[in-house]
Amino acid sequence: MKDIQNQSDNRKIDIKKVGVKTITYPVTVLDKAQSSQKTIATINMYVNLPHHFKGTHMSRFIEILNRFHGKIDIMNFRAILEEMKMKLDAEAAHLEMAFPFFLKRADETAVLKLSKYECAMHCFLQEDDDLRLDIAVPIAHPFICNGVEIPGAAFGLWGKVLVSVRFSRFMWLEDLIDIVESIIRNEGHLDGDRSFTDKPVESLLEKLETRFKELSELKWYSITVENISQGYALFATTGSSAPLSGTPYYC
Amino acid sequence: MKDIQNQSDNRKIDIKKVGVKTITYPVTVLDKAQSSQKTIATINMYVNLPHHFKGTHMSRFIEILNRFHGKIDIMNFRAILEEMKMKLDAEAAHLEMAFPFFLKRADETAVLKLSKYECAMHCFLQEDDDLRLDIAVPIAHPFICNGVEIPGAAFGLWGKVLVSVRFSRFMWLEDLIDIVESIIRNEGHLDGDRSFTDKPVESLLEKLETRFKELSELKWYSITVENISQGYALFATTGSSAPLSGTPYYC
Amino acid sequence: MKDIQNQSDNRKIDIKKVGVKTITYPVTVLDKAQSSQKTIATINMYVNLPHHFKGTHMSRFIEILNRFHGKIDIMNFRAILEEMKMKLDAEAAHLEMAFPFFLKRADETAVLKLSKYECAMHCFLQEDDDLRLDIAVPIAHPFICNGVEIPGAAFGLWGKVLVSVRFSRFMWLEDLIDIVESIIRNEGHLDGDRSFTDKPVESLLEKLETRFKELSELKWYSITVENISQGYALFATTGSSAPLSGTPYYC
Amino acid sequence: MKDIQNQSDNRKIDIKKVGVKTITYPVTVLDKAQSSQKTIATINMYVNLPHHFKGTHMSRFIEILNRFHGKIDIMNFRAILEEMKMKLDAEAAHLEMAFPFFLKRADETAVLKLSKYECAMHCFLQEDDDLRLDIAVPIAHPFICNGVEIPGAAFGLWGKVLVSVRFSRFMWLEDLIDIVESIIRNEGHLDGDRSFTDKPVESLLEKLETRFKELSELKWYSITVENISQGYALFATTGSSAPLSGTPYYC
C-alpha cells in the first residue's frame, strides 16, 4: 500500500480532533493510604491534527498506550501527552480516563467498608497543560429513627454530587471526597420544611460552593447536585466561571 | 449464490435457537383509558430450529416484523408467532418485546401526571402457547413532615418492585400496577423499627405475595423487591414455583 | 410549610442551571412521508436561574411538560421555552430531547424497511433562540461478492457518522440522512489501499465536510466519523468553528 | 430495635433468593502468563433462604465480602460460599462476578497488544457445588487486500461469540479464548457465497460446537454467535443439553 501519509494536503480541511476512544485499560491511581491503587479505566486519546498532513497513523495511539502499560498513572500523563504530540506531529494532545476509585474505611461498627466513586481525569497538553478531575459522590439518605440518625443505615439513594476541579496545588482525592461527604451529612437531616421539588438541591449546592470557595488547592471548580426521583432527576449546577486565584499546577 | 438452504444436514448439530435481537421498533399496547397506546419496543424474535435444515433465512424475521408494521400489538402476537413457525419451518417461535408503558393520572393537585413503567412481554408458541408479562414499579420515598406524609413529594429512589406474571384471564396492566403501588404505599412509612439492611425488603415482598396469591387473574407469578443503596442493591425474590390454579389463557 | 421562595437572597451565589433531566416522555416529530411521527424521547429541561430568587419551583418543569402532553413537537418548542422562562422567572431556558427517529423505506427487494436513527434536539431561548439537531447514522459494510456489491447484505457494523447542525432554513431530517448515507455508500467499497488504522475515518470525514459546506440550509455543522474496532473506536471530528453564512432560523 | 430475626415464621412464604447485587469490587483472577491479574468485578451474592427464619441479616453479605477483600479469587470462592451459607443459615449460596479480563500478547508486528474480554463466573454451593464460566469473544473482520489478509487491520465489528462452560478439569481461560479465536479466524474469509442474513452465523456456530465436543476439560457448554447489523443483531445458540462426560470439577 503506497504511503500517502506525508503528502501535503491542499484542501485545507480543518480536522480538529483525531484519536481513539472507549479503550478499557488497567491503570494506577494515587491512594492516600496505600500510595497507589490499581483500577480499570475507560480511556480516550486524541490530538488536534495539523493541516499539512493528509493522514494520521491512528495505530500509534494504541502503540503509545501499550508502551506505557503498567505505568499509566498521573506521574506519566505528561510523558504520554508529549509522546502523542511528537509521534503524531500534533499541535495539542488530549488524554481522558474514567475509572472507579475505591476508598477503604472502617465504618461505625469498625468493619472495613469499601466505597466506590466514579472518577474521570481530563489531561490536555499544548503549550500549557491542563488537568481536570471529575468525581461523583453518591448521596444516600440517613436513616432517622425518632429524630435520631442510625449510623450505617439508609433509605435508598437520594442522588449524587458531581464535582469538577482544577488544582492550584496537590490535593488528595480522598480529602476532596471527605469535604463533600461532610457537607452532605450536615444537610442530610429529614427536617420538615422542604419538599423534594424545591430547596434541598439548591441549598446543598450553596453549602458546597461556600466551602469550595475557601479551598486554596483549587483554581477552578464546577458543582452539580442531582436528586433522583421517580423516573427523572432534579439538578442544579454552579461553578467558578473564571479560574480562581492560585498558581497553575500540574502533577 | 447456489441455494444450500434445503440440503439435508447429516451432522445433526443441535442448534437450539436462531433469530434476531435488540430491534428497536414502534409497537402498540393496550391502554385502559385510551384503549391503545403507541410506544417504542426493543424486540427479540427467534425460533427453535429444526434439524433437517442446513440454514435459516434470517432475513425473514425482519420481513415478518415489517409486514406487521403498525399492527404489532397483543392481538397479533399469535399471528406473528405462527408466521415465524411457518416461514422458518420451526418447531417453536419466541417473541420478546420490552417497552416503556405510560400511565396518565391526575395527581393530588389535580395536575396531569405521566408515570413511566418499564415492561416486557415474552410470547412463545409451540403446540401450546404462553405469555409472560414483566413490569418494574419504581419505589420513591414518601416525604414525611412531622409524621405527616406530604403528597407528591419524595426523598429519592428507594428501589423497585419487579413483577413477572402469567394470566389465567385478562387483567389490565394498569390494575396490576395499582395493586403493587397501593401495597408499596402501605409499607412506605418511615417508622423506626427497621434498618435498610434487614426486614423491609422481605416484609414488602411478603405483603406483595400475600396479595398476589389472591389474584385469580394470575396462574403464575414471580416477585422481586430491590432496595438500592450506596453502590449496590439489596433484593429478595419469591414466586409460585408451579403455575397456580386457573385455566390457561392467551390474548 | 412556610413559603421561602420569594425572599431575596443576599449571598449572591451564582447558580447557573437548575432543572430536571432524563424524563422519558412521548413526543411527536416531523416526518416527510407521514407529516408527523410519534416516538419516545428522553428530555432535559433547565433554566439559567436569576439571582434575586432563593429557590426554584422545580415542580413547575414537570407541570409545563404535562401541560404540553400530546403537543410536544418542534412547533411548540418556543412556547415551551417561553413558559419555562416566564413561570420560573429565568433569564434563559433550555430544552433537550433525544429520541429514536424511524425512516420507512422500501429496500431493493421492494420489502418495507424501517431504519432507526438516534437523534437529539437542543433548544435554547434567551433574547435570541437557537436550535441544534444531532443525528447518528450507522455505517454497515456493504457485502462484496467477487467485487460486486450485494444489496441488503452487510458485514457487521463499521461504525457511525455523528452530525450536529444548526439550520439557516428548513430542511427535512430525511434529506439530511440521505445526503450522509449517499456519501457513506460512495466511500464504502472494500478496496485494498487502506487499513482500519489510517485513512478511511479521515477520508470519509473529508467527503462529508466537502458536501456539508455546500448545504445552504445549514448555518453551522460539526461532523464526527467513528470506526468501531475490537474493544475501542477510532474517530475524527471537524466542524465550522464560526456559524456559516445564512439568516438565523428557528422552527 | 427488638430482634425479630429469630422468631419462626408460620406463614410459610417461600422466599427463594435474598442477597445483594451490582457491587463493584476489586478482585483477582488467574492469569497464565503472570499467575494472577487484578481487575474490577460487578458482584452479586445471594442465598436460598430457609423457611423457619423471618428475616435476613443482609448487612452480612457486605461484611463477608469485605472480610475477603484482597483475597477474592477462584481459590476462595468455596470459602466465601460456605461462610454465606453458615452466617445466613442458608440452604444454598450463590456468588456471581462479571469482570473484564485482559490478555497480553505480542501482535504480528511484535508490539505488545492488550485485548479485553468480558467474563463472568457463577458459583453455587448447596450439597454439591457448581462453577460456570461465561466469556465474550469479539469478532472483527479481517482486512482483505486483493485477496490477502492484512494482519492487525479490521473492518469494524462483525459480532461476538458468547461461550458458557462448566469444567471437568482445570483449563486456562487463555486457552479457551485461543481455541475460539482460531476457529473465528478460519471462518473469517469474506468469500462470496454467503450473505449476512443466512449461513455465516450458523456455520461458525457449527465449527465451534464440533471443536467444543472434543474438549475433555468441559463437562457442559453453551455457545451463541452474534452478528451485529444496522440496528439489530442476528444470533444462533446451541449447547450440550445434558452435562458431557467427565468428572465433576471445582477449583
Tab-separated table of C-alpha atoms in Angstrom, chain A residues 4-5 11 13-23 46 49 54-59 62 197-199 202 205-206 209-210 226 231-239, chain C residues 4-5 9 11 13-23 46 49 54-59 62 197-199 202 206 209-210 226 231-239:
chain	number	residue	atom	x	y	z
A	4	ILE	CA	0.169	8.657	1.371
A	5	GLN	CA	0.760	9.811	4.918
A	11	ARG	CA	-7.727	21.160	0.541
A	13	ILE	CA	-9.911	20.869	5.551
A	14	ASP	CA	-9.967	21.718	9.237
A	15	ILE	CA	-9.883	18.356	11.016
A	16	LYS	CA	-9.995	19.306	14.654
A	17	LYS	CA	-9.620	16.077	16.600
A	18	VAL	CA	-8.452	12.599	15.643
A	19	GLY	CA	-7.993	9.708	18.029
A	20	VAL	CA	-9.238	6.550	19.707
A	21	LYS	CA	-11.952	6.254	22.332
A	22	THR	CA	-13.530	3.904	24.889
A	23	ILE	CA	-10.460	1.723	25.354
A	46	TYR	CA	-6.876	12.233	20.664
A	49	LEU	CA	-4.383	17.404	13.851
A	54	LYS	CA	-3.049	14.056	4.925
A	55	GLY	CA	-3.490	11.109	7.250
A	56	THR	CA	-2.958	10.091	10.847
A	57	HIS	CA	-1.152	6.941	11.959
A	58	MET	CA	-4.017	6.010	14.282
A	59	SER	CA	-2.337	2.754	15.214
A	62	ILE	CA	-2.637	2.177	20.883
A	197	THR	CA	-39.276	19.709	44.384
A	198	ASP	CA	-37.709	22.805	45.840
A	199	LYS	CA	-34.956	23.999	48.140
A	202	GLU	CA	-30.086	24.297	45.704
A	205	LEU	CA	-25.330	23.272	46.250
A	206	GLU	CA	-24.974	26.568	48.149
A	209	GLU	CA	-19.972	26.195	46.852
A	210	THR	CA	-19.428	28.198	50.039
A	226	GLU	CA	-28.659	15.688	41.463
A	231	GLY	CA	-38.400	8.451	36.555
A	232	TYR	CA	-36.217	11.559	36.397
A	233	ALA	CA	-33.655	13.675	38.264
A	234	LEU	CA	-33.700	17.230	39.588
A	235	PHE	CA	-30.403	19.078	39.327
A	236	ALA	CA	-28.657	22.376	39.967
A	237	THR	CA	-25.212	23.374	38.677
A	238	THR	CA	-22.861	26.178	39.606
A	239	GLY	CA	-19.170	26.921	39.243
C	4	ILE	CA	-39.461	30.894	51.419
C	5	GLN	CA	-39.466	31.064	47.654
C	9	ASP	CA	-31.045	36.122	48.561
C	11	ARG	CA	-25.464	35.645	49.275
C	13	ILE	CA	-24.385	32.640	44.807
C	14	ASP	CA	-24.148	32.146	41.081
C	15	ILE	CA	-26.406	29.165	40.368
C	16	LYS	CA	-26.052	28.702	36.638
C	17	LYS	CA	-28.523	25.991	35.730
C	18	VAL	CA	-31.482	24.437	37.542
C	19	GLY	CA	-33.852	21.876	36.087
C	20	VAL	CA	-34.955	18.310	35.565
C	21	LYS	CA	-33.260	15.640	33.449
C	22	THR	CA	-33.716	12.180	31.876
C	23	ILE	CA	-37.513	12.311	31.780
C	46	TYR	CA	-33.440	23.622	32.704
C	49	LEU	CA	-31.575	30.956	37.391
C	54	LYS	CA	-33.874	31.955	46.767
C	55	GLY	CA	-35.489	28.812	45.461
C	56	THR	CA	-36.851	27.354	42.266
C	57	HIS	CA	-40.303	25.821	41.931
C	58	MET	CA	-38.846	22.693	40.318
C	59	SER	CA	-42.254	21.042	40.218
C	62	ILE	CA	-42.930	18.758	35.054
C	197	THR	CA	-5.996	2.352	11.405
C	198	ASP	CA	-5.465	5.133	8.932
C	199	LYS	CA	-7.125	6.999	6.073
C	202	GLU	CA	-10.499	10.907	7.791
C	206	GLU	CA	-13.392	14.968	4.254
C	209	GLU	CA	-17.408	18.100	5.075
C	210	THR	CA	-16.947	18.970	1.390
C	226	GLU	CA	-16.405	6.705	14.241
C	231	GLY	CA	-12.625	-3.086	22.063
C	232	TYR	CA	-12.424	0.583	21.062
C	233	ALA	CA	-13.363	3.139	18.392
C	234	LEU	CA	-11.303	5.331	16.073
C	235	PHE	CA	-12.740	8.776	15.418
C	236	ALA	CA	-12.173	12.071	13.655
C	237	THR	CA	-14.136	15.280	14.227
C	238	THR	CA	-14.367	18.505	12.269
C	239	GLY	CA	-16.777	21.409	12.018
